[in-house]
Coordinates of C-alpha atoms in Angstrom, one line a residue:
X1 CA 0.0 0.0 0.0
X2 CA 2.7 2.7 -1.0
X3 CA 0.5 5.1 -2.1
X4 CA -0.5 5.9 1.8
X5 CA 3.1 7.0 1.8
X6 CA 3.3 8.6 -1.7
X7 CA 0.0 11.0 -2.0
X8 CA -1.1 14.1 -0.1
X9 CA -3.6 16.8 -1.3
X10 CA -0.4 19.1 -0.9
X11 CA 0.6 17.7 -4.4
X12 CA -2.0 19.0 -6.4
X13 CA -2.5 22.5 -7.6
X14 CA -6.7 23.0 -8.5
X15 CA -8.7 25.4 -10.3
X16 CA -12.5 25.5 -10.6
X17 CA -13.9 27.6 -13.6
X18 CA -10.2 29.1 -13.6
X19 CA -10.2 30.1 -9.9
X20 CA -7.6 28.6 -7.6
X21 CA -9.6 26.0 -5.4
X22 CA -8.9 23.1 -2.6
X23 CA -9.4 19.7 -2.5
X24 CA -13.1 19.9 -0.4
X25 CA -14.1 21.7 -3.9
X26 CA -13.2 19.3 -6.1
X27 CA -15.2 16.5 -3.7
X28 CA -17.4 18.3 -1.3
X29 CA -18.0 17.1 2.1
X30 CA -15.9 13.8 1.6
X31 CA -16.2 10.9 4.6
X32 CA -13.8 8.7 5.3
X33 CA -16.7 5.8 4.0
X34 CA -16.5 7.5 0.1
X35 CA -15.5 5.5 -2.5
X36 CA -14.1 6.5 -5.6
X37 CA -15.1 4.8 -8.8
X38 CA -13.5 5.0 -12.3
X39 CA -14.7 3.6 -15.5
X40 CA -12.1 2.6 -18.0
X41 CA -13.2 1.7 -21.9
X42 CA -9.9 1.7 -23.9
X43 CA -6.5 0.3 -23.1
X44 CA -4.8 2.2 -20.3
X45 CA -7.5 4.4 -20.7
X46 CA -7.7 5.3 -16.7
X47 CA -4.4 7.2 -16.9
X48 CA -6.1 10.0 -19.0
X49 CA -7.7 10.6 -14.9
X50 CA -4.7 10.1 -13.1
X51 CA -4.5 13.1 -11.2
X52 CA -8.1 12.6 -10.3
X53 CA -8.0 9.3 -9.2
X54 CA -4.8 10.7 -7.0
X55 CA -6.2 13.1 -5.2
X56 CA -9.2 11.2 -4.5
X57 CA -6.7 8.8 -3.0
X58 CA -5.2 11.3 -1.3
X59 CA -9.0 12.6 0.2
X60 CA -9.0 9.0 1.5
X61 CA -6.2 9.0 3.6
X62 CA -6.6 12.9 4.6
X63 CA -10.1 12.1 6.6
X64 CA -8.6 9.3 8.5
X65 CA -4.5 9.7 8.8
X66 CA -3.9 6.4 11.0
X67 CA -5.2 4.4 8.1
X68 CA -1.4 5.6 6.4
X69 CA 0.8 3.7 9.2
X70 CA -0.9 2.7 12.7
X71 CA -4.1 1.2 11.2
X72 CA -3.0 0.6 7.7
X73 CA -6.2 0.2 4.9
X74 CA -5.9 0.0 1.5
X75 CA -7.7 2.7 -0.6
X76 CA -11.5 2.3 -1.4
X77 CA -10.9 3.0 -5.6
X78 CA -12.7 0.8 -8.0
X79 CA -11.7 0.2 -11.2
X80 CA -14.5 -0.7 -13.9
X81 CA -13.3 -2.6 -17.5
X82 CA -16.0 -2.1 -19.6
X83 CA -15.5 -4.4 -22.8
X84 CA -12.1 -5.1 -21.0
X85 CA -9.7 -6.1 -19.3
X86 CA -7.8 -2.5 -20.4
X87 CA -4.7 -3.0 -18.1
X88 CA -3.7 -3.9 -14.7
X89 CA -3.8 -0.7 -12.6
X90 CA -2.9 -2.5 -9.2
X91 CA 0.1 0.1 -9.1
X92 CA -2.1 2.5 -7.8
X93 CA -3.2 0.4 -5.4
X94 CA -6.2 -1.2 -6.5
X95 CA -5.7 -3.9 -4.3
X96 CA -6.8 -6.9 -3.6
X97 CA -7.5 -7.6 -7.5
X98 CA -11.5 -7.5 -6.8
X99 CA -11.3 -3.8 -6.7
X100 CA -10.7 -3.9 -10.6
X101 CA -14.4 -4.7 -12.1
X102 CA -14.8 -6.5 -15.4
X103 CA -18.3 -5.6 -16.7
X104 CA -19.3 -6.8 -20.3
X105 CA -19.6 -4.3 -23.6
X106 CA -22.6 -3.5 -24.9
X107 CA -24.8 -3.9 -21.1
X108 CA -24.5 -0.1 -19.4
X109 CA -26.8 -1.4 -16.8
X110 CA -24.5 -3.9 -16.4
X111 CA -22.3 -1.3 -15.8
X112 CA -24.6 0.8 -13.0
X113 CA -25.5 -2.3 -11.5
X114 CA -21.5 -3.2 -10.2
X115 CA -21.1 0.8 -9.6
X116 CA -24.2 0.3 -7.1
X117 CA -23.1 -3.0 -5.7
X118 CA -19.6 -1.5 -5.0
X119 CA -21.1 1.6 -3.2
X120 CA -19.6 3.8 -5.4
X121 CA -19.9 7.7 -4.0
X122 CA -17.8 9.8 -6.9
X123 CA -18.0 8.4 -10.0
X124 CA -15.3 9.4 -12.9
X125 CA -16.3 8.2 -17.2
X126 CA -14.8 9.1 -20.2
X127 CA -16.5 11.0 -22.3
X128 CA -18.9 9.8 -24.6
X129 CA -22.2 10.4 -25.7
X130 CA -25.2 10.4 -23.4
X131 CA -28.0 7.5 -23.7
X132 CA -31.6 7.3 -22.7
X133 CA -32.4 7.1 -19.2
X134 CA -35.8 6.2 -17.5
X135 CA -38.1 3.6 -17.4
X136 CA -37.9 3.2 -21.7
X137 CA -34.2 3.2 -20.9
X138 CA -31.9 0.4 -20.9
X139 CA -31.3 1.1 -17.4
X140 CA -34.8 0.4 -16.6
X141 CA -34.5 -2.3 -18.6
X142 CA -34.0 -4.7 -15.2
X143 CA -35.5 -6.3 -12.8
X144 CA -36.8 -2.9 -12.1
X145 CA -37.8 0.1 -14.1
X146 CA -35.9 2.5 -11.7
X147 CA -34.5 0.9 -8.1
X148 CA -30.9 0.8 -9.6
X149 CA -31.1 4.5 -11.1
X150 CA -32.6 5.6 -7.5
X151 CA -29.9 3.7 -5.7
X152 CA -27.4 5.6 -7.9
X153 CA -29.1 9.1 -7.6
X154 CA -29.2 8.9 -3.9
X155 CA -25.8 7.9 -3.2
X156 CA -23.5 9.6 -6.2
X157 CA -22.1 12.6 -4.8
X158 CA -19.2 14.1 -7.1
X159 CA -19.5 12.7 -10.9
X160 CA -16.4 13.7 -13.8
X161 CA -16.0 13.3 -17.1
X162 CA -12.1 12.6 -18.8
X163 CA -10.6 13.0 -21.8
X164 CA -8.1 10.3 -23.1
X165 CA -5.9 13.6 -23.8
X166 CA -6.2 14.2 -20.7
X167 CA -8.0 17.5 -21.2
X168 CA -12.1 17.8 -21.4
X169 CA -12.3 20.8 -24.0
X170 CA -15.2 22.4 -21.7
X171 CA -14.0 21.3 -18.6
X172 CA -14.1 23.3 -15.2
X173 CA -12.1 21.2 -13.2
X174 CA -8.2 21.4 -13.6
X175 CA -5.7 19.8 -11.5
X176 CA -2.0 20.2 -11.9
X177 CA 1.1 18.8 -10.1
X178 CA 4.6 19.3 -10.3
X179 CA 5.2 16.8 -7.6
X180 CA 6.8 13.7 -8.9
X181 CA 5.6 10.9 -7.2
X182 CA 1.8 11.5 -9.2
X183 CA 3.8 10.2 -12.1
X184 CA 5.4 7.0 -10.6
X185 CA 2.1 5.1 -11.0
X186 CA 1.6 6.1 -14.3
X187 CA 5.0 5.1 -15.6
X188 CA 4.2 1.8 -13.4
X189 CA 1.2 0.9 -14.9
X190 CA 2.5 1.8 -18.3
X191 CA 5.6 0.0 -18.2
X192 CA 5.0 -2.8 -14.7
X193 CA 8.0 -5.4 -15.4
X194 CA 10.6 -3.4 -13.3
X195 CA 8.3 -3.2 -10.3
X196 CA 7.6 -6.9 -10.8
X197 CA 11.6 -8.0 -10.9
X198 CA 12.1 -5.3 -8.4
X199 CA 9.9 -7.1 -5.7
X200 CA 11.1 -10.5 -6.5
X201 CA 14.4 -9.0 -5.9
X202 CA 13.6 -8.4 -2.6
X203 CA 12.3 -11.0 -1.7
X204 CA 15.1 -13.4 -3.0
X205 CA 17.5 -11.3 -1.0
X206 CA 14.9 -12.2 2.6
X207 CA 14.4 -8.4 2.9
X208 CA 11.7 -7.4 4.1
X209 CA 8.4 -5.6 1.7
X210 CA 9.1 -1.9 1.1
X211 CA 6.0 -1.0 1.9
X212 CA 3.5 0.5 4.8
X213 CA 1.5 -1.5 6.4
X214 CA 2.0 -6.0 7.9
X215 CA 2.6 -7.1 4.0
X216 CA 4.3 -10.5 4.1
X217 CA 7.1 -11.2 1.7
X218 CA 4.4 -13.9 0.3
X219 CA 2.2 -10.6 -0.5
X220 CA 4.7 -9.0 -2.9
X221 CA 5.1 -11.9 -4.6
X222 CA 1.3 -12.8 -5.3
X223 CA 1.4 -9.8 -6.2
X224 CA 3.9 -9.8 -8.7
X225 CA 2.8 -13.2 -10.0
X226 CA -0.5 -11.4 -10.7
X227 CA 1.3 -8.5 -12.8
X228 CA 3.9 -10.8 -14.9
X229 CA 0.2 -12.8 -15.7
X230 CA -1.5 -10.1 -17.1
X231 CA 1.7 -8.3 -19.0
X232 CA 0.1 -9.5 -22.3
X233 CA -3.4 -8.3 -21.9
X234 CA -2.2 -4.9 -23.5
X235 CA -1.5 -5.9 -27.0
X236 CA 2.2 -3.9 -27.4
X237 CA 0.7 -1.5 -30.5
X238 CA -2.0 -0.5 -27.8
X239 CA 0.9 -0.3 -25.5
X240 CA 3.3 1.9 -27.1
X241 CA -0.1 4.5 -27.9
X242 CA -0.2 4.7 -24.2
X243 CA 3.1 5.4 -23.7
X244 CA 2.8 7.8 -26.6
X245 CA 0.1 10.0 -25.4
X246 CA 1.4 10.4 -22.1
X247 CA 4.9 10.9 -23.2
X248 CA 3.0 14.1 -25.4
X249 CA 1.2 15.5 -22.3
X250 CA 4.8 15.5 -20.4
X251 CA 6.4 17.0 -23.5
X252 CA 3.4 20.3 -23.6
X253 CA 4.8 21.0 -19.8
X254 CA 7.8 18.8 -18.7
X255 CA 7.8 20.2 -15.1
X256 CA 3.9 19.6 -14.7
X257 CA 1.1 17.1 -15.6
X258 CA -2.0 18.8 -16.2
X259 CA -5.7 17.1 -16.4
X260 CA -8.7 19.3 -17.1
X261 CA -12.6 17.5 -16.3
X262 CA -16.2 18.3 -16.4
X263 CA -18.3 18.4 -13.4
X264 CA -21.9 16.5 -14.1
X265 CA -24.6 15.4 -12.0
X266 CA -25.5 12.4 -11.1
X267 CA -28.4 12.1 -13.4
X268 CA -25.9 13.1 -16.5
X269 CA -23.7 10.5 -15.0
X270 CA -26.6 7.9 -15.7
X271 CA -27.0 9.1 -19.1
X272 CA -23.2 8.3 -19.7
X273 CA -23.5 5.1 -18.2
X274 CA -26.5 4.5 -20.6
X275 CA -24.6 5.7 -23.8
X276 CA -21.6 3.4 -23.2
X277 CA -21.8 1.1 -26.0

């Protein structure tokens, strides 16, 4: 769990329609029971939210400190593969691997159903176009014409939409860092082989985890076993875009990463769910 060592709201920089803002703006009146969900269509499409999904981290371990060191948690972040798998993202902690989703293409309310049975609270989707909601909908297509939209309704406080750039064109929402360790996950997830040899490394040598928390030497190397098994879900061309786009967005301003979103509600964020095809 190194992110409970690695991120603190100090890190990011925000702005809300251009004005400089703090971290309560970007998620108002976070608990320390919100759960931050993001859903992921294209390869390595998550890192286009990066930041996001930082801070929100960050949020998680701001509202109750002891859960970095004397009682040590794992974040609450859910990944969601829609049409996937699209990557392992356990670098950022999404650990143990339940908290990365696999939901079917083509079924949104597939799609709200796990984001309701996960307890989801902030909710980040790429952007797409929006779908018909309702009873007519294909979200009230269920076993009920509207319990899962009302369960979402109720409970969704903060909703995004990303860019895979990176940058929403109409966003409101920017978050910037200069901070380097937001960018050690990224180039982890991107390229995860060094990490993996890196623990097995360790553990050949009888050294102890480098890591917070009572991991066992037999946790680093599930979960390296885990990473080296799903190296080749990426296809490499798929790979090297990745690697591509984000190497462009460090190239535009080498000394900061920069992600711009769009605030919606939570019944837009239903209409997004519905329009993911």
């Amino acid at each position: 769990m190194h992110v409970s060592g690695q991120l603190f709201d100090s890190a990011f920089e925000t702005r809300i329609g251009g004005t400089p803002a703090g971290p309560d703006e970007v998620f108002p009146d976070w608990t320390p029971l919100d759960r931050f969900g993001l859903v992921v269509t294209e390869p390595l499409g998550g890192l286009s939210a990066a930041l996001l999904l930082q801070l929100a981290i960050a949020r998680f371990y701001t509202h109750r400190p002891e859960r970095r060191d004397s009682s040590p948690v794992y974040p609450e972040i859910y990944l969601f593969h829609v049409g996937g798998p699209h990557g392992d993202f356990s670098s950022f902690d999404f650990w143990p691997p339940r908290k990365e989703v696999r939901v079917p293409a083509g079924q949104p309310r597939a799609l709200l159903e796990a984001v309701n049975a996960h307890g989801i609270t902030r909710l980040a989707l790429p952007l797409g176009e929006p779908g018909e909601v309702g009873a007519d909908g294909e979200l009230g297509a269920g076993s009920s014409t509207w319990a899962e939209q009302a369960s979402a309704l109720e409970r969704l406080l903060s909703c995004f939409l990303y860019s895979a750039d990176g940058h929403v064109s109409d966003g409101d929402v920017r978050l910037s860092s200069t901070d380097p360790r937001v960018r050690e996950n990224i180039a982890d997830t991107l390229d995860p082989m060094p990490g993996v040899l890196a623990v097995r490394a360790r553990a050949a040598s009888g050294r102890p985890p480098a890591q917070a928390g009572p991991s066992a030497v037999a946790d680093g190397l599930r979960w390296a076993d885990m990473v080296d098994r799903r190296a080749d879900e990426i296809p490499q061309p798929a790979r090297d875009r990745a690697v591509a786009t984000h190497a462009a967005r460090l190239h535009a301003q080498p000394d900061r990463l920069v992600e711009v979103y769009r605030r919606i509600t939570a019944e837009e964020a239903l209409a997004r769910i519905a329009g993911l095809r």
